[in-house]
Amino acid sequence: QVQLVESGGGLVQAGGSRRLSCVASGRIISIGTMGWYRQAPGKQRELVASITRPGRTTYADSAKGRFTISRDNAKNTVYLQMNSLKPEDTNIYYCNADISETGLRFRGYWGQGTQVTVSS
């Protein structure tokens, strides 16, 4: 059973920083793209940043210049360093990863989400 477990959420003041972590565990042969999404109440889940296994990154416009995604393939872990946080960054942040349990096909998995609250 593959699991993604996020950590690092919490309350932070505007202008502050927060580092999210997500660890994948279970029967894992390979992990492809990993990413962070966020979802505000009543809104659709949106991509914040993603990173391929070789390290190619993609960012939402709102994250460019402030957030940095990285990964440690040896630890099956993806990180999201968030700097210069704004109140509008308040959201539940979800980790996503394309994981192969058999070496043949990849399937997307989601973490349970971690709340980030930015106070003004």
PDB file of C-alpha atoms in Angstrom:
ATOM      1  CA  GLN A   1       0.000   0.000   0.000  1.00  0.00           C
ATOM      2  CA  VAL A   2       1.542   3.252  -1.170  1.00  0.00           C
ATOM      3  CA  GLN A   3       1.166   6.244   1.108  1.00  0.00           C
ATOM      4  CA  LEU A   4       2.134   9.888   0.824  1.00  0.00           C
ATOM      5  CA  VAL A   5       2.516  11.698   4.113  1.00  0.00           C
ATOM      6  CA  GLU A   6       2.900  15.470   4.214  1.00  0.00           C
ATOM      7  CA  SER A   7       4.311  17.524   7.041  1.00  0.00           C
ATOM      8  CA  GLY A   8       5.392  21.075   7.702  1.00  0.00           C
ATOM      9  CA  GLY A   9       2.099  22.922   7.609  1.00  0.00           C
ATOM     10  CA  GLY A  10       1.059  25.373  10.269  1.00  0.00           C
ATOM     11  CA  LEU A  11       0.545  29.019  11.084  1.00  0.00           C
ATOM     12  CA  VAL A  12       2.994  31.609   9.819  1.00  0.00           C
ATOM     13  CA  GLN A  13       2.995  35.382   9.626  1.00  0.00           C
ATOM     14  CA  ALA A  14       2.900  37.173   6.303  1.00  0.00           C
ATOM     15  CA  GLY A  15       6.406  37.511   4.914  1.00  0.00           C
ATOM     16  CA  GLY A  16       7.541  34.376   6.680  1.00  0.00           C
ATOM     17  CA  SER A  17       8.664  31.013   5.351  1.00  0.00           C
ATOM     18  CA  ARG A  18       7.530  27.437   5.615  1.00  0.00           C
ATOM     19  CA  ARG A  19       8.950  24.176   4.303  1.00  0.00           C
ATOM     20  CA  LEU A  20       6.624  21.351   3.408  1.00  0.00           C
ATOM     21  CA  SER A  21       7.796  17.761   3.091  1.00  0.00           C
ATOM     22  CA  CYS A  22       6.118  14.722   1.584  1.00  0.00           C
ATOM     23  CA  VAL A  23       7.423  11.196   1.970  1.00  0.00           C
ATOM     24  CA  ALA A  24       6.245   8.309  -0.177  1.00  0.00           C
ATOM     25  CA  SER A  25       6.329   4.855   1.344  1.00  0.00           C
ATOM     26  CA  GLY A  26       5.138   1.369   0.588  1.00  0.00           C
ATOM     27  CA  ARG A  27       5.630  -0.892  -2.375  1.00  0.00           C
ATOM     28  CA  ILE A  28       7.439   1.524  -4.699  1.00  0.00           C
ATOM     29  CA  ILE A  29       9.450   0.527  -7.736  1.00  0.00           C
ATOM     30  CA  SER A  30       9.797   3.994  -9.209  1.00  0.00           C
ATOM     31  CA  ILE A  31       8.485   7.527  -8.714  1.00  0.00           C
ATOM     32  CA  GLY A  32       7.962   9.847 -11.637  1.00  0.00           C
ATOM     33  CA  THR A  33       6.751  13.402 -11.357  1.00  0.00           C
ATOM     34  CA  MET A  34       6.032  14.724  -7.874  1.00  0.00           C
ATOM     35  CA  GLY A  35       4.151  17.877  -7.140  1.00  0.00           C
ATOM     36  CA  TRP A  36       2.346  20.136  -4.737  1.00  0.00           C
ATOM     37  CA  TYR A  37      -1.210  21.308  -5.201  1.00  0.00           C
ATOM     38  CA  ARG A  38      -3.445  23.491  -3.106  1.00  0.00           C
ATOM     39  CA  GLN A  39      -7.152  23.824  -2.676  1.00  0.00           C
ATOM     40  CA  ALA A  40      -9.110  26.570  -1.002  1.00  0.00           C
ATOM     41  CA  PRO A  41     -12.679  25.930   0.211  1.00  0.00           C
ATOM     42  CA  GLY A  42     -15.109  25.935  -2.672  1.00  0.00           C
ATOM     43  CA  LYS A  43     -12.382  26.043  -5.280  1.00  0.00           C
ATOM     44  CA  GLN A  44     -10.703  23.517  -7.521  1.00  0.00           C
ATOM     45  CA  ARG A  45      -7.393  21.992  -6.605  1.00  0.00           C
ATOM     46  CA  GLU A  46      -4.620  23.792  -8.460  1.00  0.00           C
ATOM     47  CA  LEU A  47      -0.991  23.039  -9.209  1.00  0.00           C
ATOM     48  CA  VAL A  48       1.551  24.954  -7.182  1.00  0.00           C
ATOM     49  CA  ALA A  49       4.730  23.293  -8.429  1.00  0.00           C
ATOM     50  CA  SER A  50       5.925  20.021  -9.859  1.00  0.00           C
ATOM     51  CA  ILE A  51       9.259  18.328 -10.437  1.00  0.00           C
ATOM     52  CA  THR A  52      10.200  15.436 -12.687  1.00  0.00           C
ATOM     53  CA  ARG A  53      12.533  12.706 -11.559  1.00  0.00           C
ATOM     54  CA  PRO A  54      15.526  14.278 -13.372  1.00  0.00           C
ATOM     55  CA  GLY A  55      14.646  17.607 -11.732  1.00  0.00           C
ATOM     56  CA  ARG A  56      12.743  19.668 -14.279  1.00  0.00           C
ATOM     57  CA  THR A  57      10.431  22.049 -12.434  1.00  0.00           C
ATOM     58  CA  THR A  58       7.167  23.800 -13.219  1.00  0.00           C
ATOM     59  CA  TYR A  59       5.592  26.566 -11.147  1.00  0.00           C
ATOM     60  CA  ALA A  60       2.270  28.322 -11.010  1.00  0.00           C
ATOM     61  CA  ASP A  61       2.604  32.032 -11.690  1.00  0.00           C
ATOM     62  CA  SER A  62       1.660  32.740  -8.085  1.00  0.00           C
ATOM     63  CA  ALA A  63       4.567  30.610  -6.862  1.00  0.00           C
ATOM     64  CA  LYS A  64       7.320  31.796  -9.175  1.00  0.00           C
ATOM     65  CA  GLY A  65      10.112  33.606  -7.377  1.00  0.00           C
ATOM     66  CA  ARG A  66       8.782  32.710  -3.929  1.00  0.00           C
ATOM     67  CA  PHE A  67       8.466  28.921  -3.805  1.00  0.00           C
ATOM     68  CA  THR A  68      11.057  26.276  -4.613  1.00  0.00           C
ATOM     69  CA  ILE A  69      10.288  22.627  -5.178  1.00  0.00           C
ATOM     70  CA  SER A  70      12.966  19.984  -4.778  1.00  0.00           C
ATOM     71  CA  ARG A  71      13.185  16.253  -4.266  1.00  0.00           C
ATOM     72  CA  ASP A  72      15.432  13.595  -2.813  1.00  0.00           C
ATOM     73  CA  ASN A  73      14.982  10.476  -4.912  1.00  0.00           C
ATOM     74  CA  ALA A  74      16.905   8.327  -2.454  1.00  0.00           C
ATOM     75  CA  LYS A  75      14.416   9.258   0.269  1.00  0.00           C
ATOM     76  CA  ASN A  76      11.281   9.260  -1.923  1.00  0.00           C
ATOM     77  CA  THR A  77      10.679  12.774  -0.664  1.00  0.00           C
ATOM     78  CA  VAL A  78       9.567  16.023  -2.234  1.00  0.00           C
ATOM     79  CA  TYR A  79       9.869  19.425  -0.600  1.00  0.00           C
ATOM     80  CA  LEU A  80       8.269  22.794  -1.085  1.00  0.00           C
ATOM     81  CA  GLN A  81      10.150  25.754   0.320  1.00  0.00           C
ATOM     82  CA  MET A  82       7.750  28.673   0.589  1.00  0.00           C
ATOM     83  CA  ASN A  83       9.151  32.150   1.183  1.00  0.00           C
ATOM     84  CA  SER A  84       7.573  35.597   1.337  1.00  0.00           C
ATOM     85  CA  LEU A  85       4.261  34.031   2.246  1.00  0.00           C
ATOM     86  CA  LYS A  86       1.075  36.024   1.738  1.00  0.00           C
ATOM     87  CA  PRO A  87      -2.362  35.640   3.338  1.00  0.00           C
ATOM     88  CA  GLU A  88      -3.678  34.441  -0.027  1.00  0.00           C
ATOM     89  CA  ASP A  89      -1.316  31.462   0.223  1.00  0.00           C
ATOM     90  CA  THR A  90      -3.532  30.129   2.999  1.00  0.00           C
ATOM     91  CA  ASN A  91      -4.704  26.754   1.769  1.00  0.00           C
ATOM     92  CA  ILE A  92      -4.568  23.039   2.245  1.00  0.00           C
ATOM     93  CA  TYR A  93      -1.500  21.810   0.388  1.00  0.00           C
ATOM     94  CA  TYR A  94      -1.555  18.339  -1.128  1.00  0.00           C
ATOM     95  CA  CYS A  95       1.332  16.215  -2.300  1.00  0.00           C
ATOM     96  CA  ASN A  96       0.944  14.208  -5.493  1.00  0.00           C
ATOM     97  CA  ALA A  97       3.235  11.600  -6.997  1.00  0.00           C
ATOM     98  CA  ASP A  98       3.189   9.294  -9.997  1.00  0.00           C
ATOM     99  CA  ILE A  99       4.261   5.952  -8.615  1.00  0.00           C
ATOM    100  CA  SER A 100       4.858   2.573 -10.136  1.00  0.00           C
ATOM    101  CA  GLU A 101       4.365  -0.451  -7.891  1.00  0.00           C
ATOM    102  CA  THR A 102       5.126  -2.953 -10.621  1.00  0.00           C
ATOM    103  CA  GLY A 103       7.633  -1.219 -12.870  1.00  0.00           C
ATOM    104  CA  LEU A 104       5.113  -1.255 -15.691  1.00  0.00           C
ATOM    105  CA  ARG A 105       2.566   1.496 -15.158  1.00  0.00           C
ATOM    106  CA  PHE A 106       2.436   4.650 -13.099  1.00  0.00           C
ATOM    107  CA  ARG A 107      -0.524   5.749 -11.013  1.00  0.00           C
ATOM    108  CA  GLY A 108      -1.155   9.058  -9.300  1.00  0.00           C
ATOM    109  CA  TYR A 109      -1.331   9.129  -5.518  1.00  0.00           C
ATOM    110  CA  TRP A 110      -2.370  11.911  -3.165  1.00  0.00           C
ATOM    111  CA  GLY A 111      -1.409  12.756   0.359  1.00  0.00           C
ATOM    112  CA  GLN A 112      -3.944  13.710   3.008  1.00  0.00           C
ATOM    113  CA  GLY A 113      -3.083  17.394   2.850  1.00  0.00           C
ATOM    114  CA  THR A 114      -1.461  19.825   5.257  1.00  0.00           C
ATOM    115  CA  GLN A 115      -2.932  23.174   6.239  1.00  0.00           C
ATOM    116  CA  VAL A 116      -0.885  26.316   5.779  1.00  0.00           C
ATOM    117  CA  THR A 117      -2.327  29.468   7.306  1.00  0.00           C
ATOM    118  CA  VAL A 118      -0.701  32.841   6.705  1.00  0.00           C
ATOM    119  CA  SER A 119      -1.756  35.615   9.051  1.00  0.00           C
ATOM    120  CA  SER A 120      -1.618  39.261   8.038  1.00  0.00           C
TER     121      SER A 120
END
